[in-house]
Short mmCIF file of C-alpha atoms in Angstrom, two decimals:
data_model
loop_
_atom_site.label_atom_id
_atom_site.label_comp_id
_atom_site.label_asym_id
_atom_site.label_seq_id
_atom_site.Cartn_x
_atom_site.Cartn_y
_atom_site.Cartn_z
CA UNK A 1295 27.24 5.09 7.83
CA UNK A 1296 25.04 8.23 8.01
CA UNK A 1297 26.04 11.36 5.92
CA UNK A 1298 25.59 14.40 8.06
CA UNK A 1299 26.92 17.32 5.68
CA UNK A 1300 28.05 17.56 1.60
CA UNK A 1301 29.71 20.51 0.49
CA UNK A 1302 30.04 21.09 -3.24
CA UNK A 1303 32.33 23.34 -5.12
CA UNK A 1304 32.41 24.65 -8.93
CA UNK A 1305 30.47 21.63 -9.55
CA UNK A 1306 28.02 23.12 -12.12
CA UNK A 1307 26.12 25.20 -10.80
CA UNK A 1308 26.93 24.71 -7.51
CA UNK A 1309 29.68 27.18 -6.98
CA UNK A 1310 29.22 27.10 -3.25
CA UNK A 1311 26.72 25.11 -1.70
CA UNK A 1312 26.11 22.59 1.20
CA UNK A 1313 23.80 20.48 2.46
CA UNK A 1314 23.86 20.32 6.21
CA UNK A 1315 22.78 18.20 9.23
CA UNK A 1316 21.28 15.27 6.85
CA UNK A 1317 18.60 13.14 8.43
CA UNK A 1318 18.52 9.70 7.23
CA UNK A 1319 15.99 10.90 4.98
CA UNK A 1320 16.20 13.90 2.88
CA UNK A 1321 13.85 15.11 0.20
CA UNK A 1322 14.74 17.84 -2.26
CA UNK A 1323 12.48 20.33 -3.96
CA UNK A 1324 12.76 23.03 -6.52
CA UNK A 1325 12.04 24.74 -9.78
CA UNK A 1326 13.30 22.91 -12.97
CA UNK A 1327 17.01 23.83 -14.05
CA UNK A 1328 17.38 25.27 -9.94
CA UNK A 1329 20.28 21.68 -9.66
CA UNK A 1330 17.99 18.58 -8.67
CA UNK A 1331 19.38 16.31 -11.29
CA UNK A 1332 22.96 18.26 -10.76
CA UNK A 1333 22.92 17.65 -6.91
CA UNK A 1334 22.02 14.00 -7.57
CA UNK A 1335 25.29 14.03 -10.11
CA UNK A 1336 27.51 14.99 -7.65
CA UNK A 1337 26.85 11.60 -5.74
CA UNK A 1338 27.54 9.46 -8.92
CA UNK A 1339 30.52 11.43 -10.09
CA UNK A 1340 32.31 10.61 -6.73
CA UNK A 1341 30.88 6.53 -7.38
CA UNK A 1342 32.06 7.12 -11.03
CA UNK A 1343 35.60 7.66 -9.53
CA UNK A 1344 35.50 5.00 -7.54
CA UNK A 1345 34.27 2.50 -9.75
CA UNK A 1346 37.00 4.28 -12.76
CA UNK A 1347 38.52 6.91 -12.03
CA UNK A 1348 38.40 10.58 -12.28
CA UNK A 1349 38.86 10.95 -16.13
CA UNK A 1350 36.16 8.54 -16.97
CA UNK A 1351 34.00 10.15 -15.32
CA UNK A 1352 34.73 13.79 -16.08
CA UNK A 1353 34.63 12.33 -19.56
CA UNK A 1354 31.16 10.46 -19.06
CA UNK A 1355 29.79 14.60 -18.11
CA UNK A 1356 31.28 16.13 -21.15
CA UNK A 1357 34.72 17.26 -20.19
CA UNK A 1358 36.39 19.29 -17.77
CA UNK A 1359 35.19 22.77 -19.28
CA UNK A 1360 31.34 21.50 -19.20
CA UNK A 1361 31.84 19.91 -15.63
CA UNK A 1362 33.31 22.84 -13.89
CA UNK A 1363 31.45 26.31 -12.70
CA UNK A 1364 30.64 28.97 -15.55
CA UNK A 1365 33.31 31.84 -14.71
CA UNK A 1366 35.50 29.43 -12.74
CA UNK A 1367 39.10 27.59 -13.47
CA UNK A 1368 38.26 24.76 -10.34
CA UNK A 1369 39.22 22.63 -8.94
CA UNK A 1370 36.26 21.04 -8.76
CA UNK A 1371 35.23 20.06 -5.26
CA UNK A 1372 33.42 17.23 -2.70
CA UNK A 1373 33.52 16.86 0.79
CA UNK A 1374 31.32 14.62 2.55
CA UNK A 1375 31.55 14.11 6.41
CA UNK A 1376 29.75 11.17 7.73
CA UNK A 1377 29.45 9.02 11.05
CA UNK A 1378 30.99 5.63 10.39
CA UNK A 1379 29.92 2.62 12.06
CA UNK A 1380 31.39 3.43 15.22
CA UNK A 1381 30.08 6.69 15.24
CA UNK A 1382 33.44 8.29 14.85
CA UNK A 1383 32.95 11.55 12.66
CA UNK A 1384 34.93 11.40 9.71
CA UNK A 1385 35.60 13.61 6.59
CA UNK A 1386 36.46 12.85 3.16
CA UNK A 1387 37.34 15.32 0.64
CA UNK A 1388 38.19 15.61 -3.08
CA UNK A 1389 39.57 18.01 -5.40
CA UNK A 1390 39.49 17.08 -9.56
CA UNK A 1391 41.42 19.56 -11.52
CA UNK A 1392 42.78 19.52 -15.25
CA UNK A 1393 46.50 19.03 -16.33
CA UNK A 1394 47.63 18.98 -19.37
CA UNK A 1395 44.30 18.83 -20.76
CA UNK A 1396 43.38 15.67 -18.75
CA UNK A 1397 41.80 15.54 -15.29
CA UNK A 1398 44.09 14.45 -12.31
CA UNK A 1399 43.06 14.25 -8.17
CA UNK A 1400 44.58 17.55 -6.90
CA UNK A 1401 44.20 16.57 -3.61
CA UNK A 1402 42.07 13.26 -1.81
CA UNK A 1403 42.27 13.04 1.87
CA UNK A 1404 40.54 10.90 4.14
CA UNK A 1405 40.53 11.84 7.87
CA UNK A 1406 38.93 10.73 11.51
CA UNK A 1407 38.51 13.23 14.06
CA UNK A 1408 39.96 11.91 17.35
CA UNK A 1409 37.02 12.70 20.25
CA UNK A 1410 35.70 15.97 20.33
CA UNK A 1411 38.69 18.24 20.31
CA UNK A 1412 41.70 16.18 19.29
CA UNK A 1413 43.38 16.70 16.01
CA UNK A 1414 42.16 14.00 13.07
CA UNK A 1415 44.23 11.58 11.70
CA UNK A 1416 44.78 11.55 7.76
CA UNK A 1417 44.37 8.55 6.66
CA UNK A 1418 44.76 9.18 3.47
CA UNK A 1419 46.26 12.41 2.05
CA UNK A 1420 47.24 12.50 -1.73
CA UNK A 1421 47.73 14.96 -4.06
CA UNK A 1422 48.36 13.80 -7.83
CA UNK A 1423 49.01 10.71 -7.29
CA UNK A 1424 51.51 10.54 -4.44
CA UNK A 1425 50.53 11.04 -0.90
CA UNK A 1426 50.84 9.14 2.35
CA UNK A 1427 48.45 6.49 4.12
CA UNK A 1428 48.80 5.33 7.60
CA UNK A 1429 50.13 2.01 8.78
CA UNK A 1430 49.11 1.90 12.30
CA UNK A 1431 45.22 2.29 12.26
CA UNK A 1432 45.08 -0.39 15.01
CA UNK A 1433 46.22 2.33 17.15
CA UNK A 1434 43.61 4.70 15.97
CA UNK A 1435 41.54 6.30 19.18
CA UNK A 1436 44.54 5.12 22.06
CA UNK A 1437 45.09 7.38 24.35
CA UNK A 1438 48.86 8.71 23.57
CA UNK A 1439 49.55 7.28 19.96
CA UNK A 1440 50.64 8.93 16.86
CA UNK A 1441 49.55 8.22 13.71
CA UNK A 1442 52.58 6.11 11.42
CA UNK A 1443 52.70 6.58 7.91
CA UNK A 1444 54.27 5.60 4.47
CA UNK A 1445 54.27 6.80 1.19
CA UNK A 1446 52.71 5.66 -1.97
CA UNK A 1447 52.76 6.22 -5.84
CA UNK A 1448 49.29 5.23 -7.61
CA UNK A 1449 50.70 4.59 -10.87
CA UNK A 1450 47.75 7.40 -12.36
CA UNK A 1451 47.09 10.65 -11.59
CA UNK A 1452 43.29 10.17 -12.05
CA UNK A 1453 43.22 7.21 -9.92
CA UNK A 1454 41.42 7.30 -5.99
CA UNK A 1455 44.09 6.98 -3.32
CA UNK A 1456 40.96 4.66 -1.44
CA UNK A 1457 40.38 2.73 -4.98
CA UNK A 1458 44.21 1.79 -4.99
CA UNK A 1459 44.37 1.38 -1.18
CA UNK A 1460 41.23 -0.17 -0.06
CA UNK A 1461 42.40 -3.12 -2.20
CA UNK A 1462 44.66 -3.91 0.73
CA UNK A 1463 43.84 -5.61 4.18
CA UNK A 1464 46.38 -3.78 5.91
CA UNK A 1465 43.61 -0.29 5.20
CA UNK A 1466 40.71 -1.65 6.70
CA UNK A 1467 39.08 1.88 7.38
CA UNK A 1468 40.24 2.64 3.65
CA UNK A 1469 38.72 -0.39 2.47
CA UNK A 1470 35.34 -0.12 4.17
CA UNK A 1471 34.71 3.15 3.33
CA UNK A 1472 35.82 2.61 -0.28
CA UNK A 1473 32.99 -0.30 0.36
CA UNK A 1474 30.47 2.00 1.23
CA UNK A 1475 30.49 4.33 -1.61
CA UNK A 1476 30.49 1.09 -4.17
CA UNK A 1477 27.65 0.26 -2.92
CA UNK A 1478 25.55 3.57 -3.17
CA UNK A 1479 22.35 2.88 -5.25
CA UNK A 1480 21.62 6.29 -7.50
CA UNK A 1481 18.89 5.09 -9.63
CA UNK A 1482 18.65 5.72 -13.30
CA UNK A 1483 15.74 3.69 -13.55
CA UNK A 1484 14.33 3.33 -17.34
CA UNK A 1485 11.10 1.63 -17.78
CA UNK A 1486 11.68 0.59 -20.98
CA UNK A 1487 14.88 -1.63 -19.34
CA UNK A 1488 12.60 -3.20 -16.48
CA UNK A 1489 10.33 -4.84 -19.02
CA UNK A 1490 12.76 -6.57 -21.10
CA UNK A 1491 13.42 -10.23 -20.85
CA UNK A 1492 17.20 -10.85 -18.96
CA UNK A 1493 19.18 -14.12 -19.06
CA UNK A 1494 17.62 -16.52 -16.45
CA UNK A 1495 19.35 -16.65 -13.04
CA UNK A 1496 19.37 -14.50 -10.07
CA UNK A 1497 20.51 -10.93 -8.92
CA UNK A 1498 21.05 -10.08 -5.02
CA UNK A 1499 20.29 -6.85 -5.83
CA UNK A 1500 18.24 -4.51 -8.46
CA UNK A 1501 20.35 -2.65 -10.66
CA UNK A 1502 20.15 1.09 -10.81
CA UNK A 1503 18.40 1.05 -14.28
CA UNK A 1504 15.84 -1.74 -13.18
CA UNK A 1505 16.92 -3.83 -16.17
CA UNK A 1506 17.59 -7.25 -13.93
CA UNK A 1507 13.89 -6.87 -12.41
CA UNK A 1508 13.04 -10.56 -13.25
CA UNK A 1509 16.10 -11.77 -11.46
CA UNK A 1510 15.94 -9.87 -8.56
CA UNK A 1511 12.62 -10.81 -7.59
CA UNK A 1512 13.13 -14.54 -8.53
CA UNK A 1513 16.17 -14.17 -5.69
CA UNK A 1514 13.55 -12.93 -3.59
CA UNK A 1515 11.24 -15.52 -4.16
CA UNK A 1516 13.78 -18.22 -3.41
CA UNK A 1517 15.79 -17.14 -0.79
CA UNK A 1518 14.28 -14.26 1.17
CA UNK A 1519 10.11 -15.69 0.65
CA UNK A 1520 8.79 -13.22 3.35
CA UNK A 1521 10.21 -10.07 1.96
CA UNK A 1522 8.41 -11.46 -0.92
CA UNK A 1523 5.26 -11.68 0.27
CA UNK A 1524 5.61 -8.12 1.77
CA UNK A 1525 6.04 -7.01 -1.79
CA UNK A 1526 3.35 -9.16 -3.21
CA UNK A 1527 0.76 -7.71 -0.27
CA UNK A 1528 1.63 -4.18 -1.47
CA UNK A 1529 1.01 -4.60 -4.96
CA UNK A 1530 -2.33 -6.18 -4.07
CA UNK A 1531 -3.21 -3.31 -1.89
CA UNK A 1532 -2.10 -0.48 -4.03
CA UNK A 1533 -2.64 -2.27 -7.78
CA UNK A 1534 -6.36 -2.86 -8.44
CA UNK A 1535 -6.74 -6.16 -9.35
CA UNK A 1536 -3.03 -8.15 -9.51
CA UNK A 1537 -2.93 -10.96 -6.98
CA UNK A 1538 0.62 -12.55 -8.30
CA UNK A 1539 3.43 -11.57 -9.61
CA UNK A 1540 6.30 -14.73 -10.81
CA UNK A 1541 9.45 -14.39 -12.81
CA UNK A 1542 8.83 -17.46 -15.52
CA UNK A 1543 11.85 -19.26 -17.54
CA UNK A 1544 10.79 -19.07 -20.98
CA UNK A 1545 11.75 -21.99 -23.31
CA UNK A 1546 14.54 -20.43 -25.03
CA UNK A 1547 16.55 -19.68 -20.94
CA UNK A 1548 15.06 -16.52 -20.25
CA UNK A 1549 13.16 -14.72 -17.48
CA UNK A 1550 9.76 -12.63 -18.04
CA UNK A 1551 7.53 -11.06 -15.22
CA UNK A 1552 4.18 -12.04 -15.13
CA UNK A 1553 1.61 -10.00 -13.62
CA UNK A 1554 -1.87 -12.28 -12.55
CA UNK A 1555 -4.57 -10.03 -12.50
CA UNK A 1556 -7.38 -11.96 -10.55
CA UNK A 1557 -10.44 -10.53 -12.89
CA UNK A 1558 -8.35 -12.81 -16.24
CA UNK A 1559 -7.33 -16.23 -16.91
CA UNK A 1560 -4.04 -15.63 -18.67
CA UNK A 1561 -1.20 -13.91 -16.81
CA UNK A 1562 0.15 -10.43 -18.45
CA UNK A 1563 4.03 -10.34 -18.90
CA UNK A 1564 5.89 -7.17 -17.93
CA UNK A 1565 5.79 -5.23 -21.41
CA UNK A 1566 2.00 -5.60 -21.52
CA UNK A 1567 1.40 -3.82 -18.15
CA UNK A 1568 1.13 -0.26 -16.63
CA UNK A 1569 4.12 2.09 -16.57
CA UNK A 1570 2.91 2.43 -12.96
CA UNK A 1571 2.61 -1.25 -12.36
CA UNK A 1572 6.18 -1.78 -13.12
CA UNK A 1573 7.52 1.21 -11.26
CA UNK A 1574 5.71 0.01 -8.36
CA UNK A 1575 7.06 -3.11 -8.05
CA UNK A 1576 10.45 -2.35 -9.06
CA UNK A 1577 9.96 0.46 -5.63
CA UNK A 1578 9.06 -2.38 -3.34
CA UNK A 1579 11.35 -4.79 -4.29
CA UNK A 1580 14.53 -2.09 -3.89
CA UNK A 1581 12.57 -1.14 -0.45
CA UNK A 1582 12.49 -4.51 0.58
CA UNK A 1583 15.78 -5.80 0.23
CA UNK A 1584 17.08 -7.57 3.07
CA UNK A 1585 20.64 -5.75 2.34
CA UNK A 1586 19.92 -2.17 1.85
CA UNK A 1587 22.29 0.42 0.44
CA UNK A 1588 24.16 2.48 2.88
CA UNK A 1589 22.79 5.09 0.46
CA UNK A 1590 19.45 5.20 -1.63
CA UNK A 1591 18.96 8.30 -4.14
CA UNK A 1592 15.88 8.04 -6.52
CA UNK A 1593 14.68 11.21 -8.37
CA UNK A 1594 11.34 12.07 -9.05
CA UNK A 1595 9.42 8.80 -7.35
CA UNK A 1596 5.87 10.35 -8.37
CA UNK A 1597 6.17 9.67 -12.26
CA UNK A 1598 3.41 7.16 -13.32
CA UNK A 1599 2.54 6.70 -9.45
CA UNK A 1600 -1.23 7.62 -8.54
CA UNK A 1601 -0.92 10.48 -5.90
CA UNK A 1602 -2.55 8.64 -2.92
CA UNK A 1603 -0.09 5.81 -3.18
CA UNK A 1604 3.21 8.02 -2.43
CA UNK A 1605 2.12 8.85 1.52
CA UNK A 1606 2.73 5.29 2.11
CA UNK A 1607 5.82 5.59 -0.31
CA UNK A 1608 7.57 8.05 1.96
CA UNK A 1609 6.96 6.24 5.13
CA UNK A 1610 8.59 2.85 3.03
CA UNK A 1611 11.28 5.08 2.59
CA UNK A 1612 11.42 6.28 6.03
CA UNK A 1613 11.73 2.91 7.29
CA UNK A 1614 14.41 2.06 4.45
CA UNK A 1615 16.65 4.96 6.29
CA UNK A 1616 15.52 3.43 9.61
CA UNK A 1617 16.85 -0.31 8.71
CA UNK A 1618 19.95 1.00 7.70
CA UNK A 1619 19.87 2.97 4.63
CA UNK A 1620 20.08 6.95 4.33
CA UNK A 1621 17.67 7.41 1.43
CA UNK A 1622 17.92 11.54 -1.19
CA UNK A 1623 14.97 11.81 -3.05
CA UNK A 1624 13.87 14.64 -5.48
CA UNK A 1625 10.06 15.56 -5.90
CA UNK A 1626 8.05 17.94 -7.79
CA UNK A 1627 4.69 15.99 -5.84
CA UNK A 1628 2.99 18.39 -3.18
CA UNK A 1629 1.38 14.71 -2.25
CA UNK A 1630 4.91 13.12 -1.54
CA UNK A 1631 5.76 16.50 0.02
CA UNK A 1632 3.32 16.53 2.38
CA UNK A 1633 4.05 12.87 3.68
CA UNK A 1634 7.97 14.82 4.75
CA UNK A 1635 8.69 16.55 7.84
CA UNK A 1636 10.22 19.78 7.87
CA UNK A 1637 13.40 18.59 8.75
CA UNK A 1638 13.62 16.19 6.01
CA UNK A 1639 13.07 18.61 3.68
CA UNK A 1640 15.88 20.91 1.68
CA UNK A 1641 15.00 22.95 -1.41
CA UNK A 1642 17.22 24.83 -4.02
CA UNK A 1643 17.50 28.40 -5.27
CA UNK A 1644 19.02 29.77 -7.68
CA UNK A 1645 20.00 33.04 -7.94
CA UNK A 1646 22.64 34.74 -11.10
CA UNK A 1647 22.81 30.90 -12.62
CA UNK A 1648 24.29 30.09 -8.98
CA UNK A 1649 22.64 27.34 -6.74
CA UNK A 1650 21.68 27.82 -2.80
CA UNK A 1651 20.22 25.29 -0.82
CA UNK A 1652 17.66 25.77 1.91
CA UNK A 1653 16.70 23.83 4.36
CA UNK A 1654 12.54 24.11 5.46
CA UNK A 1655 13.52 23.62 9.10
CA UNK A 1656 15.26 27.16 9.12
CA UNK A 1657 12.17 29.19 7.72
CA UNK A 1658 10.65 30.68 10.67
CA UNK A 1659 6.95 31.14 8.29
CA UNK A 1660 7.03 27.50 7.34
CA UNK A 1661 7.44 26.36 11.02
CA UNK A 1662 4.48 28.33 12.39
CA UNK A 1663 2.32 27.19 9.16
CA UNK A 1664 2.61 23.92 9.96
CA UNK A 1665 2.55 24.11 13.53
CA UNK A 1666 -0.91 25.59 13.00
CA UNK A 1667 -1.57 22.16 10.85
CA UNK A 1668 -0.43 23.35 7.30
CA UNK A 1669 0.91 20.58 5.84
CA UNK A 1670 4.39 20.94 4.03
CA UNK A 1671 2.85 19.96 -0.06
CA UNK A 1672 0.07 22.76 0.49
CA UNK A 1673 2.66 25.56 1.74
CA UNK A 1674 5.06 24.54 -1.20
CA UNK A 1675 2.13 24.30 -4.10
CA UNK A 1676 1.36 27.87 -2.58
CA UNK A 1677 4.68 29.26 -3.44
CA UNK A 1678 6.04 29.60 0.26
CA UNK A 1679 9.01 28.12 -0.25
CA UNK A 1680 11.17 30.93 -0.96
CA UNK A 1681 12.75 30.93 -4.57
CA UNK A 1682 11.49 27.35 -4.83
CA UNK A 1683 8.93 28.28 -7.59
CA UNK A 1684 9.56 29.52 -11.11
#
């Protein structure tokens, strides 16, 4: 799956905004309080949903009244159109509004276009919990057939038709696209959580707040060795002096990280090391895993990094997108910056407490700057990124 467009609406402060013709790798720059964090939200309030449903997580964001645009009643809006895996161009929108003081889906549909000109099919369309889903999706893209459908209650208001649906075998595209979004990786990574100690045992994946480091890179170790490795040569390349890294069962069942730093004896454990040791290898070992997210968002990748490690960050994220993954990231690092193309790159503005987003592709300026060799960190640390700068 490869978003291509996101349209928000009286999300925050995103009144009216959209970010359009996504690469697989998108980087998003701006001033502080200009929506980074908020744009970032909007992808895990619709996983929130998913994973609850639409009260939780208008609840987790401080109510409706917090959640919604200054000025405005809502509903609150997200449509994302993506290319599924057959390339088909599909659309999914949602509308959250409040009734009777409790937020309910005002409307969820879930369409496919049919080739380049014929009409989509909904397959899903619900509006408060009632709605229709079709029945015949084997039939999908024949030349001639109609779309059958049936009805269906959810038995809550605040519940996602494709959460209730995608259950079923009979909705396969409901199902795998419910699939997808479950498996979006927004990280909330805390530093503090990737040093602690976890119950020994294994993870297939790392968690968005890093806290089941130890076990994810044990499952590494064990069962996918030479993505391993690939993470061990990086640290040793980019982390002056460690030549191992091992997750270690401690005597009373847990699992540490230990660092081996070749110039000592002793290994360190994980709370005894460098913010940016940890960050590092928690980065490699999400880059490197052998499943990747259909989606990747990380915010702010810089923090505790040293600034001539993150040109060889953004090309491990380009080749993330390229295995599979579409990968957001947020940067305030003209270094990272620089690494980006211009068509990879979108930055926000915010004019009357209302967010716009850019894309560096469209400025006419920045396209001759760097066609004369400017490189994209130098023209943003300069200001040239319209509205991008305090």
């Amino acid at each position: 799956m490869q978003i291509e467009n996101v349209e928000i609406r009286n999300y925050r402060s995103f009144q009216s905004a959209e970010l359009k013709d996504l690469s697989r790798l998108a980087i998003v720059v701006g001033a502080n309080g200009t929506g980074k964090s908020t744009l970032f939200d909007v992808l895990s309030f619709l996983k929130d949903s998913l994973t609850n449903n639409v009260a939780t997580a208008v609840s987790r964001r401080g109510g409706f009244k917090e959640l919604v645009t200054r000025g405005e009643t809502g509903p609150v809006g997200i449509t994302v159109k993506f290319r599924e895996s057959s390339g088909r161009l599909a659309t999914y929108q949602l509308d959250v509004s409040e009734s009777e003081g409790r937020p309910v889906v005002e409307r969820e549909i879930l369409r496919f276009r049919r080739g380049q000109y014929g009409q989509p099919w909904h397959f899903v369309d619900f509006s408060l919990g009632k709605g229709t889903a079709i029945t015949n999706e084997s039939a999908y893209g024949l030349e001639g057939a109609q779309a059958e459908r049936k009805e269906h209650v959810l038995d809550d208001a605040s519940t996602l038709a494709i959460k209730g649906l995608g259950q079923f075998k009979e909705f396969r595209v409901v199902a795998e696209f419910r699939s997808l979004i479950e498996n979006w990786h927004i990280s909330d990574f805390h530093i503090g959580d990737a040093r602690t100690s976890g119950e020994a045992g294994y993870a297939e994946h790392l968690s968005t707040r890093g806290d089941n480091i130890a076990q994810f890179a044990q499952y590494l170790f064990e069962n996918h060795p030479e993505r391993f490795n690939k993470v061990l040569n990086a640290m040793k390349s980019r982390v002056p002096g460690v030549r191992s890294v091992e997750a270690k069962t401690t005597e009373d069942g847990r699992l540490v990280l230990r660092f081996q730093d070749g110039s000592f004896k002793d290994p360190f454990i994980a709370r005894f090391v460098s913010d940016g040791t940890i960050k590092m290898f928690a980065y490699l070992l999400l880059l490197f895993d052998p499943q990747p997210h259909p989606l990747l968002a990380i915010e702010e990748p810089e923090n505790q990094l040293y600034p001539e490690l993150l040109r060889e960050l953004i090309e491990e994220f380009r080749d993330y997108a390229r295995r599979g993954g579409q990968v957001f990231v947020s940067t305030h690092s003209p270094d990272f910056l620089s690494g980006a193309t211009l068509d990879e790159i979108y930055w926000l503005v915010k004019n009357d407490g209302f967010t716009k987003i850019r894309r560096a592709s469209e400025s006419e300026l920045l396209r001759n700057l760097v066609a004369e060799g400017d490189s994209p960190g130098a023209l943003w640390k300069q200001g040239l990124f319209e509205g991008a700068h305090p």
